[in-house]
PDB file of C-alpha atoms in Angstrom:
ATOM      1  CA  UNK A 164      -1.096  12.047 -11.609  1.00  0.00           C
ATOM      2  CA  UNK A 165      -0.102  14.022  -8.640  1.00  0.00           C
ATOM      3  CA  UNK A 166       0.986  11.777  -5.471  1.00  0.00           C
ATOM      4  CA  UNK A 167       1.249  13.670  -2.308  1.00  0.00           C
ATOM      5  CA  UNK A 168       2.370  12.466   1.079  1.00  0.00           C
ATOM      6  CA  UNK A 169       0.915  13.705   4.573  1.00  0.00           C
ATOM      7  CA  UNK A 170       2.055  13.085   8.108  1.00  0.00           C
ATOM      8  CA  UNK A 171      -1.124  11.018   9.618  1.00  0.00           C
ATOM      9  CA  UNK A 172      -2.281  11.709  13.398  1.00  0.00           C
ATOM     10  CA  UNK A 173      -4.323  10.142  15.445  1.00  0.00           C
ATOM     11  CA  UNK A 174      -7.152  11.831  14.281  1.00  0.00           C
ATOM     12  CA  UNK A 175      -6.634   9.629  10.984  1.00  0.00           C
ATOM     13  CA  UNK A 176      -7.194   6.442  13.048  1.00  0.00           C
ATOM     14  CA  UNK A 177     -10.607   5.963  10.962  1.00  0.00           C
ATOM     15  CA  UNK A 178      -9.351   6.570   7.145  1.00  0.00           C
ATOM     16  CA  UNK A 179      -6.165   4.662   8.201  1.00  0.00           C
ATOM     17  CA  UNK A 180      -8.102   1.759   9.412  1.00  0.00           C
ATOM     18  CA  UNK A 181     -10.128   1.855   6.272  1.00  0.00           C
ATOM     19  CA  UNK A 182      -7.099   1.422   4.092  1.00  0.00           C
ATOM     20  CA  UNK A 183      -5.833  -1.305   6.110  1.00  0.00           C
ATOM     21  CA  UNK A 184      -8.815  -3.215   5.458  1.00  0.00           C
ATOM     22  CA  UNK A 185      -8.478  -2.472   1.900  1.00  0.00           C
ATOM     23  CA  UNK A 186      -4.845  -3.901   2.020  1.00  0.00           C
ATOM     24  CA  UNK A 187      -5.969  -7.119   3.907  1.00  0.00           C
ATOM     25  CA  UNK A 188      -4.557  -9.318   1.059  1.00  0.00           C
ATOM     26  CA  UNK A 189      -1.059  -8.256   1.792  1.00  0.00           C
ATOM     27  CA  UNK A 190      -1.633  -8.098   5.638  1.00  0.00           C
ATOM     28  CA  UNK A 191      -3.116 -11.465   6.022  1.00  0.00           C
ATOM     29  CA  UNK A 192      -0.201 -12.599   4.186  1.00  0.00           C
ATOM     30  CA  UNK A 193       2.031 -10.586   6.179  1.00  0.00           C
ATOM     31  CA  UNK A 194       0.775 -11.144   9.426  1.00  0.00           C
ATOM     32  CA  UNK A 195      -1.295 -14.681   8.941  1.00  0.00           C
ATOM     33  CA  UNK A 196      -4.515 -13.480  10.550  1.00  0.00           C
ATOM     34  CA  UNK A 197      -7.257 -11.394   9.666  1.00  0.00           C
ATOM     35  CA  UNK A 198      -6.876  -7.518   9.586  1.00  0.00           C
ATOM     36  CA  UNK A 199      -7.584  -6.494  13.296  1.00  0.00           C
ATOM     37  CA  UNK A 200     -10.131  -3.785  14.288  1.00  0.00           C
ATOM     38  CA  UNK A 201      -7.230  -2.235  16.115  1.00  0.00           C
ATOM     39  CA  UNK A 202      -4.870  -2.337  12.994  1.00  0.00           C
ATOM     40  CA  UNK A 203      -4.648   1.390  12.670  1.00  0.00           C
ATOM     41  CA  UNK A 204      -4.233   1.895  16.346  1.00  0.00           C
ATOM     42  CA  UNK A 205      -1.431  -0.444  16.558  1.00  0.00           C
ATOM     43  CA  UNK A 206       0.367   1.057  13.561  1.00  0.00           C
ATOM     44  CA  UNK A 207       0.737   4.102  15.534  1.00  0.00           C
ATOM     45  CA  UNK A 208       1.581   2.488  18.946  1.00  0.00           C
ATOM     46  CA  UNK A 209       4.003  -0.340  17.617  1.00  0.00           C
ATOM     47  CA  UNK A 210       7.720   0.492  17.610  1.00  0.00           C
ATOM     48  CA  UNK A 211      10.837  -1.394  18.406  1.00  0.00           C
ATOM     49  CA  UNK A 212      12.479  -1.339  21.904  1.00  0.00           C
ATOM     50  CA  UNK A 213      14.525   2.102  22.654  1.00  0.00           C
ATOM     51  CA  UNK A 214      12.383   3.962  19.593  1.00  0.00           C
ATOM     52  CA  UNK A 215      10.579   6.876  20.868  1.00  0.00           C
ATOM     53  CA  UNK A 216       7.329   8.282  19.640  1.00  0.00           C
ATOM     54  CA  UNK A 217       8.972  11.066  17.774  1.00  0.00           C
ATOM     55  CA  UNK A 218      11.024   8.927  15.873  1.00  0.00           C
ATOM     56  CA  UNK A 219       7.994   6.869  14.533  1.00  0.00           C
ATOM     57  CA  UNK A 220       5.949   8.338  11.199  1.00  0.00           C
ATOM     58  CA  UNK A 221       3.057   7.183   9.420  1.00  0.00           C
ATOM     59  CA  UNK A 222       2.948   9.075   6.179  1.00  0.00           C
ATOM     60  CA  UNK A 223      -0.427   8.713   4.030  1.00  0.00           C
ATOM     61  CA  UNK A 224      -0.548   8.489   0.088  1.00  0.00           C
ATOM     62  CA  UNK A 225      -2.910  10.709  -1.439  1.00  0.00           C
ATOM     63  CA  UNK A 226      -3.454  10.771  -5.301  1.00  0.00           C
ATOM     64  CA  UNK A 227      -4.708  13.868  -7.356  1.00  0.00           C
ATOM     65  CA  UNK A 228      -5.697  15.711  -4.282  1.00  0.00           C
ATOM     66  CA  UNK A 229      -8.442  13.544  -3.608  1.00  0.00           C
ATOM     67  CA  UNK A 230      -9.365  12.978   0.646  1.00  0.00           C
ATOM     68  CA  UNK A 231      -9.171   9.282   0.350  1.00  0.00           C
ATOM     69  CA  UNK A 232      -5.926   7.448   1.595  1.00  0.00           C
ATOM     70  CA  UNK A 233      -4.777   4.848  -1.114  1.00  0.00           C
ATOM     71  CA  UNK A 234      -1.581   3.916   0.776  1.00  0.00           C
ATOM     72  CA  UNK A 235       0.657   4.371   3.934  1.00  0.00           C
ATOM     73  CA  UNK A 236       4.559   4.326   4.587  1.00  0.00           C
ATOM     74  CA  UNK A 237       5.432   3.202   8.286  1.00  0.00           C
ATOM     75  CA  UNK A 238       8.550   5.048   9.117  1.00  0.00           C
ATOM     76  CA  UNK A 239      11.262   4.798  12.010  1.00  0.00           C
ATOM     77  CA  UNK A 240      13.780   7.475  12.271  1.00  0.00           C
ATOM     78  CA  UNK A 241      17.526   7.171  13.064  1.00  0.00           C
ATOM     79  CA  UNK A 242      16.560   3.136  13.445  1.00  0.00           C
ATOM     80  CA  UNK A 243      18.801   1.335  13.813  1.00  0.00           C
ATOM     81  CA  UNK A 244      21.572   3.780  13.468  1.00  0.00           C
ATOM     82  CA  UNK A 245      21.441   7.613  12.921  1.00  0.00           C
ATOM     83  CA  UNK A 246      20.901   9.151   9.423  1.00  0.00           C
ATOM     84  CA  UNK A 247      19.285   5.978   8.600  1.00  0.00           C
ATOM     85  CA  UNK A 248      15.414   5.649   7.851  1.00  0.00           C
ATOM     86  CA  UNK A 249      13.529   2.405   8.240  1.00  0.00           C
ATOM     87  CA  UNK A 250      10.541   1.736   6.041  1.00  0.00           C
ATOM     88  CA  UNK A 251       9.008  -0.545   8.048  1.00  0.00           C
ATOM     89  CA  UNK A 252       5.580  -0.771   5.879  1.00  0.00           C
ATOM     90  CA  UNK A 253       4.660   0.254   2.673  1.00  0.00           C
ATOM     91  CA  UNK A 254       0.950  -0.761   1.445  1.00  0.00           C
ATOM     92  CA  UNK A 255      -1.215   0.430  -1.527  1.00  0.00           C
ATOM     93  CA  UNK A 256      -4.935  -0.388  -1.737  1.00  0.00           C
ATOM     94  CA  UNK A 257      -5.389  -3.247  -4.455  1.00  0.00           C
ATOM     95  CA  UNK A 258      -6.744  -0.797  -7.105  1.00  0.00           C
ATOM     96  CA  UNK A 259      -3.776   1.805  -6.680  1.00  0.00           C
ATOM     97  CA  UNK A 260      -1.367  -0.971  -7.538  1.00  0.00           C
ATOM     98  CA  UNK A 261       0.580  -1.035 -10.808  1.00  0.00           C
ATOM     99  CA  UNK A 262      -0.182   2.355 -11.770  1.00  0.00           C
ATOM    100  CA  UNK A 263       2.951   3.928 -11.008  1.00  0.00           C
ATOM    101  CA  UNK A 264       1.366   5.428  -7.752  1.00  0.00           C
ATOM    102  CA  UNK A 265       4.087   3.707  -5.647  1.00  0.00           C
ATOM    103  CA  UNK A 266       6.950   4.687  -7.409  1.00  0.00           C
ATOM    104  CA  UNK A 267       5.978   8.196  -7.256  1.00  0.00           C
ATOM    105  CA  UNK A 268       4.925   7.799  -3.348  1.00  0.00           C
ATOM    106  CA  UNK A 269       8.424   6.325  -3.070  1.00  0.00           C
ATOM    107  CA  UNK A 270      10.449   9.182  -4.903  1.00  0.00           C
ATOM    108  CA  UNK A 271       8.546  11.846  -2.821  1.00  0.00           C
ATOM    109  CA  UNK A 272       9.400   9.828   0.298  1.00  0.00           C
ATOM    110  CA  UNK A 273      13.047   9.923  -0.642  1.00  0.00           C
ATOM    111  CA  UNK A 274      13.181  13.517  -0.949  1.00  0.00           C
ATOM    112  CA  UNK A 275      11.386  14.073   2.478  1.00  0.00           C
ATOM    113  CA  UNK A 276      13.997  11.869   3.946  1.00  0.00           C
ATOM    114  CA  UNK A 277      16.972  13.806   2.317  1.00  0.00           C
ATOM    115  CA  UNK A 278      15.443  17.088   3.695  1.00  0.00           C
ATOM    116  CA  UNK A 279      15.393  15.347   7.240  1.00  0.00           C
ATOM    117  CA  UNK A 280      19.289  14.541   6.989  1.00  0.00           C
ATOM    118  CA  UNK A 281      18.844  10.634   6.302  1.00  0.00           C
ATOM    119  CA  UNK A 282      21.399   9.199   4.106  1.00  0.00           C
ATOM    120  CA  UNK A 283      19.961   5.417   4.161  1.00  0.00           C
ATOM    121  CA  UNK A 284      17.266   3.992   3.926  1.00  0.00           C
ATOM    122  CA  UNK A 285      16.363   0.047   5.046  1.00  0.00           C
ATOM    123  CA  UNK A 286      13.284  -2.258   4.510  1.00  0.00           C
ATOM    124  CA  UNK A 287      12.318  -5.636   4.756  1.00  0.00           C
ATOM    125  CA  UNK A 288      10.724  -7.998   2.175  1.00  0.00           C
ATOM    126  CA  UNK A 289       9.061 -11.080   3.532  1.00  0.00           C
ATOM    127  CA  UNK A 290      10.018 -14.025   1.490  1.00  0.00           C
ATOM    128  CA  UNK A 291       7.167 -14.992  -0.889  1.00  0.00           C
ATOM    129  CA  UNK A 292       6.512 -11.543  -1.712  1.00  0.00           C
ATOM    130  CA  UNK A 293       8.304 -11.717  -5.283  1.00  0.00           C
ATOM    131  CA  UNK A 294       6.390  -8.363  -6.646  1.00  0.00           C
ATOM    132  CA  UNK A 295       7.276  -6.623  -3.500  1.00  0.00           C
ATOM    133  CA  UNK A 296      10.962  -7.393  -3.927  1.00  0.00           C
ATOM    134  CA  UNK A 297      11.180  -6.772  -7.893  1.00  0.00           C
ATOM    135  CA  UNK A 298       9.670  -3.263  -7.006  1.00  0.00           C
ATOM    136  CA  UNK A 299      12.416  -2.556  -4.433  1.00  0.00           C
ATOM    137  CA  UNK A 300      15.098  -3.815  -6.619  1.00  0.00           C
ATOM    138  CA  UNK A 301      13.794  -1.465  -9.196  1.00  0.00           C
ATOM    139  CA  UNK A 302      13.918   1.453  -6.880  1.00  0.00           C
ATOM    140  CA  UNK A 303      17.445   1.004  -6.473  1.00  0.00           C
ATOM    141  CA  UNK A 304      17.915  -1.203  -3.352  1.00  0.00           C
ATOM    142  CA  UNK A 305      20.043  -3.950  -2.799  1.00  0.00           C
ATOM    143  CA  UNK A 306      20.066  -7.299  -0.479  1.00  0.00           C
ATOM    144  CA  UNK A 307      22.272  -6.820   2.424  1.00  0.00           C
ATOM    145  CA  UNK A 308      22.514 -10.464   3.097  1.00  0.00           C
ATOM    146  CA  UNK A 309      20.640  -9.709   6.392  1.00  0.00           C
ATOM    147  CA  UNK A 310      17.876 -12.655   6.910  1.00  0.00           C
ATOM    148  CA  UNK A 311      15.480 -11.305   9.779  1.00  0.00           C
ATOM    149  CA  UNK A 312      12.201 -13.280  11.590  1.00  0.00           C
ATOM    150  CA  UNK A 313       8.923 -11.786  11.523  1.00  0.00           C
ATOM    151  CA  UNK A 314       6.068 -13.810  12.969  1.00  0.00           C
ATOM    152  CA  UNK A 315       6.192 -17.255  11.331  1.00  0.00           C
ATOM    153  CA  UNK A 316       7.851 -15.574   8.297  1.00  0.00           C
ATOM    154  CA  UNK A 317      11.522 -14.359   7.414  1.00  0.00           C
ATOM    155  CA  UNK A 318      12.398 -11.315   5.675  1.00  0.00           C
ATOM    156  CA  UNK A 319      15.397 -10.140   3.862  1.00  0.00           C
ATOM    157  CA  UNK A 320      16.968  -6.498   4.499  1.00  0.00           C
ATOM    158  CA  UNK A 321      17.508  -4.332   1.759  1.00  0.00           C
ATOM    159  CA  UNK A 322      19.205  -0.742   1.561  1.00  0.00           C
ATOM    160  CA  UNK A 323      19.546   2.226  -0.369  1.00  0.00           C
ATOM    161  CA  UNK A 324      21.893   4.974  -0.304  1.00  0.00           C
ATOM    162  CA  UNK A 325      20.719   8.390  -0.763  1.00  0.00           C
ATOM    163  CA  UNK A 326      21.323  12.113  -1.056  1.00  0.00           C
ATOM    164  CA  UNK A 327      24.797  13.394  -1.877  1.00  0.00           C
ATOM    165  CA  UNK A 328      27.485  11.098  -0.178  1.00  0.00           C
ATOM    166  CA  UNK A 329      30.710  12.390   0.487  1.00  0.00           C
ATOM    167  CA  UNK A 330      33.635  10.769  -1.592  1.00  0.00           C
ATOM    168  CA  UNK A 331      36.211  11.992   0.468  1.00  0.00           C
ATOM    169  CA  UNK A 332      38.300  13.234  -2.248  1.00  0.00           C
ATOM    170  CA  UNK A 333      40.982  16.023  -1.855  1.00  0.00           C
ATOM    171  CA  UNK A 334      40.015  19.115  -3.655  1.00  0.00           C
TER     172      UNK A 334
END
């Protein structure tokens, strides 16, 4: 199985919206409401205060050269601090879960992040998302101890150091 990541653009609204509808089980859990007809547009435009358009990236997940989008990463570069990539959302359609696609997609994402000079990835896992927590811990993430609000829920922050990190030893 070959997993490929592609940066999505506004021309991809329709395939992104269709994916978000197919991921409604998770998105309803996350947002406590049905997937909106503007969900794809909202995903492109919503970002934390102070984050510029150029720092927000939506990365589509495709499998075996197919044109159907099976998942998406919502990414914010240099947030909350430089050299940090925040993974704001990762969703996979139901039929693509449990097949190793998420792991392969994340590994490709990590390579991309390193190539862009990021040395840390941060993400949040909603309380009650036990499968998500288990997945991220298996990918090498650690809990930071931070707990933050999201809508009517809370999430725990996880982090992972990526790439080569200097150990400051004298040579």
